[in-house]
């Protein structure tokens, strides 16, 4: 559902003083309902005279609208042309403004400003009708822009429900049968209609407040078009107010009005509050909020105690009561180290009846830490408590968590989470079946981290008593909140919190240190680094240029991720730069050698605040003595080979093998580096080329570093030929670059039999919960209940054309954006392969990888696919016949 915000009048008059409250208290609540479009009409006035408001010769600048509301579409027109069209002598004869001003001049100016405002309302509506992008009826807010909103707008639920119902029914083909969306119909049914227009209940002055309104489109259209009625009124006015006029106009058009407890102040061009508004205060909070007694309680959910739970305890302890709910009791050695911590384990018997909070999409037992947490809360929840649920792969530094908690507490929403959507807004979410039959108002949220008010927790516990079970928490909490008219806060949409939840994904894993709260962070060392922000308080990834003369973005990500996974702590590099930042991001201590004096000086200045890096001068052609640190790996980067040489950087490469038995070589697509790698292979070194845009290669002496050679040896002795040439030729490279030990769900059309599917799982995604779904496999295994054929629940294969299977998946349940990795091989004609790729894109998770291999018959499909979808991905590898991308 699209919501529209209409601004009118002198929009730029006080916008600098009101924009913050407009965004925080009006736009942000509307964004929770869906997209918001902003339109405006403003008079092009450089100076304002308003004696009633105490403004004389205030200088205005209309460019402030574009500066502060760049997303708004509107029209700025000279008001003098309109003023010349009005019969002011006739309209001023019985000027009712004399009753609220002193003197004829002031009354005349006030009347003129009032009629200019009414005309601007009509013109703002015209801008909306001419520029709107959504044809479905929605909600509209019409307001002056010179208001400082003291409360957050609580959109009346009756308006939301009616708008969603009408939006769902709306069609251009309905014609005269289109549902009534405005005033109550004739025939006596009006009294039963809910209000279609809502206004603030203060400053009515014998009518209704005319500065702000929210309603359906027809009601706001009527609200905006009262100029002719006002002109008629002025000819016989007897001192009635403008608010009285609005009330009569709405009555004439049978618009039923509702009243909101929603307060704001009029702000003058100089930033001062209007005299009559100075005593206005925000609406009183409920008692539990106004007395400041709401207590924040944190439940960390984990399979078992460990360094990640300990780190979260340290971060959250200053913010409230912290408890850790674990699935497995602590062993004695760990328990003795944390005797002052509140680790709680309820066995399955104690949590009986509280199961089902996790989905069935992974290897989750019926009773998990989520279930144990609610069984614990059923016994211990106190009055005035709000509870945060924090899965242990959430990470964040103290400052970011404190800011998120403070901003969330100030909102006092019943549910605070990410990506909160109703079923109508997100019909393709794959897990709606968990709501069927038991939750009448389906909604969902992404909740590795979430906050529930006490009354929502009690509603969840009441659900358990009535049903003696739970359903998936991502649909349960939001659905109950919507059913019971409770409020929610989507952190990603709120201006106060959206920058605090920086990298919050379903998958893949977070791979770098950054500020803010992140998920999922599976690596304990990275988790600790994010939580402590030491020594990276500003975030190094943002400081990397990743330009053509240096390492590129995919090199950076690989270096940081791979060194972190290997547990490297000490690295020597030849050539400081962005690669130094990547190594520091991985938690490494770095010694870097540079031969160029000019670049050395720049690097020393660039890294002077970094305590974990030492940059030393090394004349070109020289090799260093043994470094002060014993390196786990050496990175060799630098200029191409010099004249008279055939191999680039051979000396540093040989030095690296002597010192630590391995090195990474950068720019391996250049002739000199290619020659160096050929020489390394001739000497018996294991060379694994990493497929980045500029090329990296890992060179290992298996005699010195058998632990690094062991995995590569697995590839060479596996004894299986893959049907995909890309994988078969560079299997070790792809595994090194993209394999994951986390649960992965893969879809492929590029394997020939069960042995090949098993090989992909074992080599790329060895986690026991990983799955592979393979299309067009030719063997006679029996079909599984889901229509596929499966082996132990890990391998599923489907006979038939890829387009048929992919279409079935799109229409089915549990597949939409359900795959972490998709591999399509082009063994069909170009149009068919393009169709397969487009369908598969809908099945790929955000953050997931898609690998496309095109043969001669389908090569053109890659260009067509790129031209359509490239704005939706981060390019990883693109070369003739091959494309590997990560979905944004």
CSV table of C-alpha atoms in Angstrom, one decimal, residues 64-492:
chain,number,residue,atom,x,y,z
A,64,UNK,CA,15.4,24.7,0.9
A,65,UNK,CA,12.6,22.4,-0.3
A,66,UNK,CA,14.9,20.5,-2.7
A,67,UNK,CA,17.7,20.5,-0.1
A,68,UNK,CA,15.6,19.0,2.8
A,69,UNK,CA,13.0,17.0,0.8
A,70,UNK,CA,14.9,15.8,-2.3
A,71,UNK,CA,12.4,13.0,-2.8
A,72,UNK,CA,9.4,15.3,-3.1
A,73,UNK,CA,7.8,16.3,-6.4
A,74,UNK,CA,6.1,19.6,-6.6
A,75,UNK,CA,5.4,22.9,-8.0
A,76,UNK,CA,6.4,26.4,-6.9
A,77,UNK,CA,4.3,29.2,-8.5
A,78,UNK,CA,4.3,33.0,-8.1
A,79,UNK,CA,1.4,34.0,-6.0
A,80,UNK,CA,0.9,37.5,-7.4
A,81,UNK,CA,-0.7,36.1,-10.6
A,82,UNK,CA,-3.3,34.3,-8.5
A,83,UNK,CA,-3.9,37.3,-6.2
A,84,UNK,CA,-4.7,39.5,-9.2
A,85,UNK,CA,-7.5,37.1,-10.2
A,86,UNK,CA,-9.4,37.5,-6.8
A,87,UNK,CA,-12.2,39.9,-6.1
A,88,UNK,CA,-10.8,41.1,-2.8
A,89,UNK,CA,-13.3,43.9,-2.3
A,90,UNK,CA,-16.2,41.5,-2.4
A,91,UNK,CA,-14.5,38.9,-0.2
A,92,UNK,CA,-13.4,41.4,2.4
A,93,UNK,CA,-16.7,43.1,3.1
A,94,UNK,CA,-17.6,40.7,5.9
A,95,UNK,CA,-14.1,39.6,6.6
A,96,UNK,CA,-14.3,37.2,9.6
A,97,UNK,CA,-10.6,37.6,10.3
A,98,UNK,CA,-11.4,40.9,12.0
A,99,UNK,CA,-12.5,38.9,15.0
A,100,UNK,CA,-9.0,37.4,15.5
A,101,UNK,CA,-6.7,40.3,14.5
A,102,UNK,CA,-6.3,43.9,15.3
A,103,UNK,CA,-6.9,46.4,12.6
A,104,UNK,CA,-8.1,46.3,9.0
A,105,UNK,CA,-4.7,45.9,7.4
A,106,UNK,CA,-3.9,42.8,9.5
A,107,UNK,CA,-7.3,41.3,8.9
A,108,UNK,CA,-6.9,41.8,5.1
A,109,UNK,CA,-3.5,40.2,5.1
A,110,UNK,CA,-4.7,37.3,7.2
A,111,UNK,CA,-7.7,36.7,4.9
A,112,UNK,CA,-5.4,36.8,1.9
A,113,UNK,CA,-3.0,34.3,3.4
A,114,UNK,CA,-5.9,32.0,4.3
A,115,UNK,CA,-7.3,31.9,0.8
A,116,UNK,CA,-3.8,31.4,-0.6
A,117,UNK,CA,-3.5,28.4,1.6
A,118,UNK,CA,-6.8,27.0,0.3
A,119,UNK,CA,-5.8,27.5,-3.3
A,120,UNK,CA,-2.5,25.8,-2.6
A,121,UNK,CA,-4.3,22.8,-1.2
A,122,UNK,CA,-6.2,22.3,-4.4
A,123,UNK,CA,-3.0,22.8,-6.5
A,124,UNK,CA,-1.1,20.3,-4.3
A,125,UNK,CA,-3.8,17.8,-5.0
A,126,UNK,CA,-3.4,18.4,-8.8
A,127,UNK,CA,0.3,17.8,-8.5
A,128,UNK,CA,-0.4,14.5,-6.8
A,129,UNK,CA,-2.9,13.3,-9.4
A,130,UNK,CA,-0.6,14.2,-12.3
A,131,UNK,CA,2.5,12.6,-10.9
A,132,UNK,CA,1.4,9.7,-8.7
A,133,UNK,CA,3.0,6.3,-9.6
A,134,UNK,CA,0.5,4.0,-7.9
A,135,UNK,CA,-3.0,3.6,-9.3
A,136,UNK,CA,-4.3,1.8,-6.3
A,137,UNK,CA,-6.2,3.9,-3.8
A,138,UNK,CA,-4.3,4.5,-0.6
A,139,UNK,CA,-4.0,6.8,2.4
A,140,UNK,CA,-3.2,10.5,2.1
A,141,UNK,CA,-1.9,12.9,4.6
A,142,UNK,CA,-2.4,16.6,3.9
A,143,UNK,CA,-0.6,19.1,6.1
A,144,UNK,CA,1.0,22.4,6.3
A,145,UNK,CA,4.8,22.3,6.4
A,146,UNK,CA,5.3,24.8,9.2
A,147,UNK,CA,4.3,22.4,12.0
A,148,UNK,CA,6.6,20.9,14.6
A,149,UNK,CA,5.0,17.5,15.4
A,150,UNK,CA,5.3,16.7,19.1
A,151,UNK,CA,3.9,13.2,18.9
A,152,UNK,CA,4.5,10.3,16.5
A,153,UNK,CA,1.6,9.8,14.2
A,154,UNK,CA,-0.5,6.8,15.1
A,155,UNK,CA,-2.3,6.0,11.9
A,156,UNK,CA,-5.9,4.9,12.7
A,157,UNK,CA,-6.1,1.2,12.2
A,158,UNK,CA,-9.6,1.5,10.7
A,159,UNK,CA,-8.1,3.6,7.9
A,160,UNK,CA,-5.3,1.1,7.3
A,161,UNK,CA,-7.7,-1.8,7.1
A,162,UNK,CA,-10.1,0.0,4.8
A,163,UNK,CA,-7.3,1.2,2.5
A,164,UNK,CA,-5.8,-2.3,2.2
A,165,UNK,CA,-9.2,-3.8,1.5
A,166,UNK,CA,-9.9,-1.2,-1.2
A,167,UNK,CA,-6.4,-1.5,-2.6
A,168,UNK,CA,-6.8,-5.2,-3.0
A,169,UNK,CA,-10.1,-4.8,-4.8
A,170,UNK,CA,-9.1,-1.9,-6.9
A,171,UNK,CA,-8.8,-2.5,-10.6
A,172,UNK,CA,-9.2,-0.2,-13.7
A,173,UNK,CA,-11.7,-2.7,-14.9
A,174,UNK,CA,-14.1,-2.2,-12.0
A,175,UNK,CA,-15.4,1.1,-13.4
A,176,UNK,CA,-18.7,2.0,-11.7
A,177,UNK,CA,-18.4,-1.0,-9.4
A,178,UNK,CA,-15.3,0.4,-7.8
A,179,UNK,CA,-15.8,0.3,-4.0
A,180,UNK,CA,-16.8,3.5,-2.2
A,181,UNK,CA,-13.7,5.0,-0.7
A,182,UNK,CA,-14.8,8.4,0.5
A,183,UNK,CA,-17.9,9.8,2.2
A,184,UNK,CA,-20.6,7.5,3.7
A,185,UNK,CA,-23.1,6.5,1.0
A,186,UNK,CA,-26.6,7.8,0.9
A,187,UNK,CA,-29.6,5.9,2.0
A,188,UNK,CA,-29.2,5.9,5.8
A,189,UNK,CA,-26.0,3.8,6.0
A,190,UNK,CA,-23.8,6.8,6.9
A,191,UNK,CA,-24.0,6.4,10.6
A,192,UNK,CA,-22.5,2.9,10.4
A,193,UNK,CA,-19.5,4.0,8.3
A,194,UNK,CA,-16.2,4.3,10.1
A,195,UNK,CA,-14.5,7.7,9.8
A,196,UNK,CA,-12.8,8.3,6.5
A,197,UNK,CA,-11.0,11.4,7.6
A,198,UNK,CA,-9.1,12.0,10.9
A,199,UNK,CA,-8.0,15.3,12.3
A,200,UNK,CA,-6.3,16.4,15.6
A,201,UNK,CA,-8.7,17.0,18.4
A,202,UNK,CA,-7.2,20.2,19.7
A,203,UNK,CA,-7.7,23.8,18.5
A,204,UNK,CA,-11.1,23.1,17.0
A,205,UNK,CA,-12.4,26.7,17.7
A,206,UNK,CA,-16.0,25.6,17.1
A,207,UNK,CA,-15.2,23.3,14.2
A,208,UNK,CA,-12.3,21.0,13.4
A,209,UNK,CA,-8.6,21.6,13.2
A,210,UNK,CA,-7.8,22.5,9.6
A,211,UNK,CA,-4.0,22.2,9.7
A,212,UNK,CA,-3.5,18.5,9.3
A,213,UNK,CA,-5.7,15.6,8.1
A,214,UNK,CA,-5.2,11.9,7.2
A,215,UNK,CA,-7.8,9.9,5.3
A,216,UNK,CA,-8.6,7.9,2.2
A,217,UNK,CA,-8.1,9.6,-1.2
A,218,UNK,CA,-11.7,10.7,-1.7
A,219,UNK,CA,-12.0,12.2,1.8
A,220,UNK,CA,-8.7,14.2,1.3
A,221,UNK,CA,-9.8,15.3,-2.1
A,222,UNK,CA,-12.9,16.8,-0.6
A,223,UNK,CA,-10.9,18.3,2.3
A,224,UNK,CA,-8.6,20.0,-0.3
A,225,UNK,CA,-11.3,21.5,-2.4
A,226,UNK,CA,-13.2,24.0,-0.3
A,227,UNK,CA,-12.2,27.2,-2.0
A,228,UNK,CA,-15.6,27.8,-3.7
A,229,UNK,CA,-17.4,27.0,-0.5
A,230,UNK,CA,-15.2,29.5,1.4
A,231,UNK,CA,-15.9,32.3,-1.1
A,232,UNK,CA,-19.7,31.8,-0.6
A,233,UNK,CA,-19.2,31.8,3.1
A,234,UNK,CA,-17.3,35.0,3.1
A,235,UNK,CA,-20.1,36.9,1.5
A,236,UNK,CA,-22.4,36.1,4.5
A,237,UNK,CA,-19.8,35.5,7.3
A,238,UNK,CA,-20.9,36.4,10.8
A,239,UNK,CA,-17.6,35.9,12.6
A,240,UNK,CA,-17.3,32.1,12.3
A,241,UNK,CA,-13.8,30.6,12.2
A,242,UNK,CA,-12.0,28.9,9.4
A,243,UNK,CA,-12.3,25.7,11.5
A,244,UNK,CA,-16.1,26.1,11.6
A,245,UNK,CA,-16.1,26.4,7.8
A,246,UNK,CA,-14.1,23.2,7.4
A,247,UNK,CA,-16.6,21.3,9.7
A,248,UNK,CA,-19.6,22.6,7.6
A,249,UNK,CA,-17.9,21.6,4.3
A,250,UNK,CA,-17.2,18.1,5.5
A,251,UNK,CA,-20.8,17.8,6.8
A,252,UNK,CA,-22.1,19.0,3.4
A,253,UNK,CA,-20.2,16.2,1.7
A,254,UNK,CA,-21.1,13.6,4.3
A,255,UNK,CA,-17.4,13.0,5.3
A,256,UNK,CA,-17.4,11.3,8.7
A,257,UNK,CA,-14.6,12.7,10.9
A,258,UNK,CA,-12.6,10.9,13.5
A,259,UNK,CA,-10.4,12.7,16.1
A,260,UNK,CA,-6.8,11.9,17.0
A,261,UNK,CA,-4.7,12.7,20.0
A,262,UNK,CA,-2.0,14.2,17.9
A,263,UNK,CA,-0.3,17.4,18.9
A,264,UNK,CA,1.9,19.9,17.0
A,265,UNK,CA,3.0,23.6,17.1
A,266,UNK,CA,3.0,26.2,14.4
A,267,UNK,CA,6.5,27.4,13.8
A,268,UNK,CA,7.2,30.8,12.3
A,269,UNK,CA,9.9,31.6,9.7
A,270,UNK,CA,12.2,32.8,12.5
A,271,UNK,CA,11.9,29.5,14.3
A,272,UNK,CA,9.6,30.8,17.1
A,273,UNK,CA,6.5,29.0,18.3
A,274,UNK,CA,3.2,30.6,17.6
A,275,UNK,CA,1.8,32.4,20.7
A,276,UNK,CA,-1.2,30.2,21.0
A,277,UNK,CA,0.8,27.0,20.7
A,278,UNK,CA,3.4,27.6,23.3
A,279,UNK,CA,1.6,25.7,26.0
A,280,UNK,CA,0.9,22.6,23.8
A,281,UNK,CA,2.6,19.5,25.1
A,282,UNK,CA,3.1,16.0,23.7
A,283,UNK,CA,0.3,13.6,24.5
A,284,UNK,CA,0.8,11.8,27.8
A,285,UNK,CA,2.4,8.4,27.6
A,286,UNK,CA,0.8,5.4,29.2
A,287,UNK,CA,1.6,5.1,32.9
A,288,UNK,CA,4.2,2.4,32.3
A,289,UNK,CA,6.0,4.7,30.0
A,290,UNK,CA,5.6,8.1,31.5
A,291,UNK,CA,7.0,7.1,34.9
A,292,UNK,CA,10.2,5.8,33.3
A,293,UNK,CA,9.8,2.4,34.9
A,294,UNK,CA,9.9,0.2,31.7
A,295,UNK,CA,12.9,-2.1,32.2
A,296,UNK,CA,14.9,-3.5,29.4
A,297,UNK,CA,15.7,-7.2,29.7
A,298,UNK,CA,18.0,-9.1,27.3
A,299,UNK,CA,17.8,-12.8,26.6
A,300,UNK,CA,20.7,-14.1,24.5
A,301,UNK,CA,19.7,-17.3,22.6
A,302,UNK,CA,22.4,-19.8,21.9
A,303,UNK,CA,22.9,-23.5,21.4
A,304,UNK,CA,25.7,-23.5,23.9
A,305,UNK,CA,27.8,-21.1,26.0
A,306,UNK,CA,30.9,-19.8,24.4
A,307,UNK,CA,33.0,-16.8,23.5
A,308,UNK,CA,30.2,-15.2,21.5
A,309,UNK,CA,27.7,-15.3,24.4
A,310,UNK,CA,30.3,-13.9,26.7
A,311,UNK,CA,31.0,-11.1,24.3
A,312,UNK,CA,27.3,-10.2,24.1
A,313,UNK,CA,27.0,-10.2,27.9
A,314,UNK,CA,29.8,-7.6,28.1
A,315,UNK,CA,28.1,-5.4,25.5
A,316,UNK,CA,24.6,-5.7,26.9
A,317,UNK,CA,25.2,-5.7,30.7
A,318,UNK,CA,25.3,-1.9,31.0
A,319,UNK,CA,21.9,-1.7,29.3
A,320,UNK,CA,19.7,-3.9,31.5
A,321,UNK,CA,19.3,-7.4,32.9
A,322,UNK,CA,21.0,-10.0,30.8
A,323,UNK,CA,20.4,-13.8,30.7
A,324,UNK,CA,21.7,-16.5,28.3
A,325,UNK,CA,19.3,-19.2,27.3
A,326,UNK,CA,21.2,-22.3,26.1
A,327,UNK,CA,20.1,-25.6,24.5
A,328,UNK,CA,23.0,-27.5,26.0
A,329,UNK,CA,24.2,-27.3,29.7
A,330,UNK,CA,27.6,-25.9,30.2
A,331,UNK,CA,30.5,-28.2,30.7
A,332,UNK,CA,32.4,-27.9,34.0
A,333,UNK,CA,35.4,-26.1,32.5
A,334,UNK,CA,33.3,-23.3,31.0
A,335,UNK,CA,30.9,-23.1,33.9
A,336,UNK,CA,33.7,-22.5,36.3
A,337,UNK,CA,34.9,-19.6,34.2
A,338,UNK,CA,31.5,-17.8,34.2
A,339,UNK,CA,30.1,-18.5,37.7
A,340,UNK,CA,28.9,-14.9,37.9
A,341,UNK,CA,26.9,-15.1,34.7
A,342,UNK,CA,23.2,-16.0,34.4
A,343,UNK,CA,23.3,-19.0,32.1
A,344,UNK,CA,19.9,-20.8,32.0
A,345,UNK,CA,19.2,-24.2,30.6
A,346,UNK,CA,15.7,-25.7,30.8
A,347,UNK,CA,15.5,-29.3,29.7
A,348,UNK,CA,13.0,-30.5,27.1
A,349,UNK,CA,10.5,-31.6,29.8
A,350,UNK,CA,10.5,-28.1,31.4
A,351,UNK,CA,9.9,-26.5,28.0
A,352,UNK,CA,7.2,-29.0,26.8
A,353,UNK,CA,4.4,-27.3,25.1
A,354,UNK,CA,6.6,-24.3,24.1
A,355,UNK,CA,8.0,-25.9,20.9
A,356,UNK,CA,7.5,-24.8,17.3
A,357,UNK,CA,9.0,-21.3,17.3
A,358,UNK,CA,11.6,-22.2,14.7
A,359,UNK,CA,10.7,-22.9,11.0
A,360,UNK,CA,11.2,-26.3,9.4
A,361,UNK,CA,13.5,-25.0,6.8
A,362,UNK,CA,16.7,-26.2,8.6
A,363,UNK,CA,17.9,-28.8,11.1
A,364,UNK,CA,16.0,-27.3,14.0
A,365,UNK,CA,14.5,-29.5,16.7
A,366,UNK,CA,11.0,-28.7,17.9
A,367,UNK,CA,12.4,-27.2,21.2
A,368,UNK,CA,15.2,-24.7,20.8
A,369,UNK,CA,16.5,-21.8,22.9
A,370,UNK,CA,13.6,-19.7,21.7
A,371,UNK,CA,11.2,-22.2,23.3
A,372,UNK,CA,13.2,-22.3,26.5
A,373,UNK,CA,13.2,-18.5,26.6
A,374,UNK,CA,9.4,-18.3,26.6
A,375,UNK,CA,9.1,-21.1,29.1
A,376,UNK,CA,11.4,-19.1,31.3
A,377,UNK,CA,9.4,-15.9,30.7
A,378,UNK,CA,6.2,-17.7,31.6
A,379,UNK,CA,7.6,-18.0,35.1
A,380,UNK,CA,9.7,-14.8,35.5
A,381,UNK,CA,8.2,-12.0,33.4
A,382,UNK,CA,7.7,-8.9,35.6
A,383,UNK,CA,5.5,-5.9,35.2
A,384,UNK,CA,6.9,-3.0,33.2
A,385,UNK,CA,9.4,-5.2,31.4
A,386,UNK,CA,10.3,-5.2,27.7
A,387,UNK,CA,12.4,-8.1,26.5
A,388,UNK,CA,15.1,-8.2,23.8
A,389,UNK,CA,15.7,-11.5,22.1
A,390,UNK,CA,19.3,-11.6,20.8
A,391,UNK,CA,20.5,-14.7,18.8
A,392,UNK,CA,24.2,-15.2,19.6
A,393,UNK,CA,25.3,-14.6,16.0
A,394,UNK,CA,24.2,-11.0,16.3
A,395,UNK,CA,27.2,-8.7,17.0
A,396,UNK,CA,27.5,-5.0,17.7
A,397,UNK,CA,29.7,-2.6,19.6
A,398,UNK,CA,28.6,-1.0,22.9
A,399,UNK,CA,27.9,2.4,21.5
A,400,UNK,CA,25.7,1.1,18.6
A,401,UNK,CA,23.7,-1.2,20.9
A,402,UNK,CA,23.2,1.6,23.4
A,403,UNK,CA,22.0,4.0,20.7
A,404,UNK,CA,19.6,1.3,19.3
A,405,UNK,CA,18.2,0.5,22.7
A,406,UNK,CA,17.7,4.2,23.6
A,407,UNK,CA,16.0,5.0,20.3
A,408,UNK,CA,13.8,1.9,20.5
A,409,UNK,CA,12.8,2.5,24.1
A,410,UNK,CA,11.8,6.0,23.2
A,411,UNK,CA,9.4,4.7,20.6
A,412,UNK,CA,7.8,2.2,23.0
A,413,UNK,CA,6.5,0.1,20.2
A,414,UNK,CA,5.1,-3.4,21.1
A,415,UNK,CA,7.3,-5.1,18.4
A,416,UNK,CA,10.6,-3.7,17.2
A,417,UNK,CA,12.4,-5.7,14.5
A,418,UNK,CA,13.4,-5.6,10.9
A,419,UNK,CA,11.5,-6.0,7.6
A,420,UNK,CA,8.1,-6.0,9.2
A,421,UNK,CA,5.5,-6.8,6.5
A,422,UNK,CA,1.9,-7.8,6.2
A,423,UNK,CA,0.8,-10.7,4.0
A,424,UNK,CA,-0.7,-8.3,1.6
A,425,UNK,CA,2.5,-6.4,1.3
A,426,UNK,CA,4.7,-9.4,0.9
A,427,UNK,CA,2.6,-12.2,-0.6
A,428,UNK,CA,5.6,-14.2,-1.8
A,429,UNK,CA,7.3,-14.7,1.6
A,430,UNK,CA,7.6,-18.6,1.7
A,431,UNK,CA,6.5,-19.2,5.3
A,432,UNK,CA,3.0,-17.8,5.4
A,433,UNK,CA,1.6,-21.3,5.9
A,434,UNK,CA,2.7,-21.1,9.5
A,435,UNK,CA,-0.2,-18.5,10.0
A,436,UNK,CA,-2.9,-20.4,8.1
A,437,UNK,CA,-5.9,-21.4,10.3
A,438,UNK,CA,-4.6,-19.9,13.5
A,439,UNK,CA,-3.5,-16.2,12.9
A,440,UNK,CA,-6.3,-14.1,11.3
A,441,UNK,CA,-4.1,-11.1,10.6
A,442,UNK,CA,-0.8,-12.5,9.1
A,443,UNK,CA,2.3,-10.4,9.3
A,444,UNK,CA,6.0,-11.2,9.5
A,445,UNK,CA,9.3,-9.8,10.7
A,446,UNK,CA,13.0,-10.7,10.5
A,447,UNK,CA,13.9,-11.4,14.1
A,448,UNK,CA,17.4,-12.6,15.0
A,449,UNK,CA,17.2,-9.5,17.1
A,450,UNK,CA,13.9,-8.1,18.3
A,451,UNK,CA,12.2,-6.4,21.2
A,452,UNK,CA,8.8,-7.2,22.6
A,453,UNK,CA,6.7,-5.2,25.0
A,454,UNK,CA,5.4,-6.9,28.1
A,455,UNK,CA,1.8,-6.9,26.7
A,456,UNK,CA,2.9,-8.6,23.5
A,457,UNK,CA,4.9,-11.2,25.4
A,458,UNK,CA,1.7,-11.9,27.4
A,459,UNK,CA,-0.2,-12.2,24.2
A,460,UNK,CA,2.3,-14.7,22.9
A,461,UNK,CA,2.1,-16.7,26.1
A,462,UNK,CA,-1.7,-16.6,25.9
A,463,UNK,CA,-1.5,-18.0,22.4
A,464,UNK,CA,0.6,-20.9,23.8
A,465,UNK,CA,-2.0,-21.6,26.5
A,466,UNK,CA,-4.9,-21.7,24.0
A,467,UNK,CA,-3.1,-23.8,21.4
A,468,UNK,CA,-0.6,-25.7,23.6
A,469,UNK,CA,2.1,-25.0,21.1
A,470,UNK,CA,3.7,-22.1,19.1
A,471,UNK,CA,4.2,-21.4,15.4
A,472,UNK,CA,7.2,-19.8,13.7
A,473,UNK,CA,8.2,-16.8,15.7
A,474,UNK,CA,8.8,-14.6,12.6
A,475,UNK,CA,5.1,-14.8,11.7
A,476,UNK,CA,3.7,-15.2,15.3
A,477,UNK,CA,4.9,-12.0,16.9
A,478,UNK,CA,4.0,-9.6,14.1
A,479,UNK,CA,0.6,-11.3,13.4
A,480,UNK,CA,-0.4,-11.1,17.1
A,481,UNK,CA,0.7,-7.4,17.2
A,482,UNK,CA,-1.4,-6.6,14.2
A,483,UNK,CA,-4.4,-8.7,15.4
A,484,UNK,CA,-4.5,-6.9,18.7
A,485,UNK,CA,-3.9,-3.4,17.4
A,486,UNK,CA,-0.4,-3.1,18.8
A,487,UNK,CA,2.3,-0.9,17.4
A,488,UNK,CA,5.5,-1.9,15.7
A,489,UNK,CA,8.8,-0.3,14.8
A,490,UNK,CA,10.8,-1.4,11.7
A,491,UNK,CA,14.4,-0.4,12.5
A,492,UNK,CA,15.3,-0.3,8.9
